Amino acid sequence: MSGSVKKAAITGHPVTHSRSPLVHGYWLKKHGIAGEYGRVDVPPETAEDFYRNFADAGLSGANVTVPNKEVAAAACDWLDDAAKSMGAANTIWLDDSGRLCGANTDGLGFLGNLDQLAPGWDVSRESAVVLGAGGAARAVVWALLSRKFTRVHIVNRTFEKAKAIADMFGSGTIAHEWDNLGTVLEEADLLVNTTSLGMAGKAPLEIDLSPLPKTAIVTDAVYAPLETDLLRSAKARGNQTVDGLGMLLHQAVPAFERWFGVRPEVDDTLRNIILADLGVTA
């Protein structure tokens, strides 16, 4: 293999079904770049050693998926502000001096999706409601605070997990019990589902949207099905909705630019390639 061919990969466990190779492969071909993007399965028991010795992997960079984002961040010599705030990295690379650098682009993916599909969505910058308290919720909370939202309400069935995120980000973030959702929705400008509820094969997300203002935007991190029950219900009552596929695609943009030197675009062709692979109809 020529030394001029840059290699990157999705790393984590498992990675068999990751769509990242399709995304980056499409951009490599579109821009005529001599590069490769593959899959490297990194089980948790070997993760610390793998990321600490990343230079030995023969890769110039990688994406990191569950359950290795925290381990990868800990192995980095440098982290961007988002990765520092979340204690998790989803994008890593070796700089010119051989240092392992890490970033978290999940929040940027969330913002890029809404910026593309709902221009002006953040004009009010007042109150947002985030359902869930996992890694995606942390990324969304970071993103909303970066856009200067005044209040970000985190609602989760396990209150302690919501409180942990609120404590992590401090002022402007408020944790709530799930039973308090109806009251919190009354003032929402944006509702975001980051739970796996509503995903194909998972339990449905059953919430009463009647307290939600019709002016609120509703978005879901779930992208299979593309239109979840939450989005369908919100659209039926007149709310603007944004599906979750773009979050997956936009988080890949800064990573590709970092590794291969070209900033790609999320276009309809790419969306359709991923939808076809998912067996999802638009």
Coordinates of N, CA and C in Angstrom, one line a residue, residues 19 33 51 58 61 89 93 107 122 128 138-139 148 159-160 176-177 199 223 242 244 251 259 261 264 275-276 278 281:
R19 N -22.5 2.4 9.6 CA -22.7 3.0 8.3 C -21.6 4.0 8.0
I33 N -10.3 11.2 -3.7 CA -9.2 11.2 -2.8 C -8.7 9.8 -2.6
Y51 N -5.9 2.4 22.0 CA -5.9 3.9 21.9 C -4.6 4.5 22.4
G58 N -1.6 1.8 12.2 CA -1.5 2.1 10.8 C -2.6 3.0 10.3
G61 N -6.3 8.4 11.5 CA -7.3 8.8 12.3 C -8.4 7.8 12.4
A89 N -14.6 11.1 23.4 CA -14.2 11.5 22.0 C -14.7 10.5 21.0
W93 N -7.2 11.6 15.9 CA -6.2 11.7 14.8 C -4.8 12.0 15.4
G107 N -22.2 16.7 18.9 CA -23.0 18.0 19.1 C -23.0 18.8 17.8
D122 N -32.8 28.2 15.9 CA -32.2 28.6 17.2 C -32.4 30.1 17.4
A128 N -35.2 24.5 25.8 CA -35.2 23.2 25.1 C -35.4 22.1 26.1
R138 N -25.8 14.1 26.3 CA -24.7 15.0 26.7 C -24.2 15.9 25.5
A139 N -24.2 15.3 24.3 CA -23.8 16.0 23.1 C -24.8 17.1 22.8
K148 N -26.3 29.2 23.0 CA -26.8 30.2 24.0 C -28.3 30.0 24.4
F159 N -33.8 9.7 37.4 CA -33.5 11.1 37.6 C -32.0 11.3 37.9
E160 N -31.3 10.4 38.6 CA -29.9 10.6 39.0 C -29.1 10.8 37.7
H176 N -35.0 16.8 35.5 CA -36.4 16.6 35.9 C -36.7 15.1 36.0
E177 N -37.6 14.8 36.9 CA -38.2 13.5 36.9 C -39.1 13.3 35.6
M199 N -37.2 3.5 18.4 CA -36.3 2.9 17.4 C -36.9 1.5 17.0
Y223 N -33.1 7.4 13.8 CA -33.3 7.5 12.3 C -33.8 6.3 11.6
V242 N -37.8 17.4 12.5 CA -36.6 17.1 11.8 C -36.1 15.7 12.2
G244 N -33.6 12.2 12.4 CA -32.3 12.1 13.0 C -31.2 11.7 12.1
Q251 N -22.1 14.7 11.8 CA -21.0 14.5 12.8 C -19.8 14.0 12.1
W259 N -9.1 14.4 8.5 CA -8.2 13.3 8.0 C -7.8 13.5 6.6
G261 N -8.5 16.4 4.4 CA -8.2 17.8 4.0 C -9.3 18.4 3.1
P264 N -16.5 18.0 3.3 CA -17.6 17.4 2.4 C -18.9 18.0 2.7
L275 N -30.1 5.6 3.6 CA -31.5 5.2 3.7 C -31.7 3.8 3.1
A276 N -31.1 3.7 1.9 CA -31.3 2.4 1.2 C -30.6 1.3 1.9
L278 N -30.2 1.2 5.1 CA -31.0 0.9 6.3 C -32.3 0.2 6.0
T281 N -37.5 3.9 3.9 CA -38.0 4.8 2.9 C -38.2 6.2 3.4

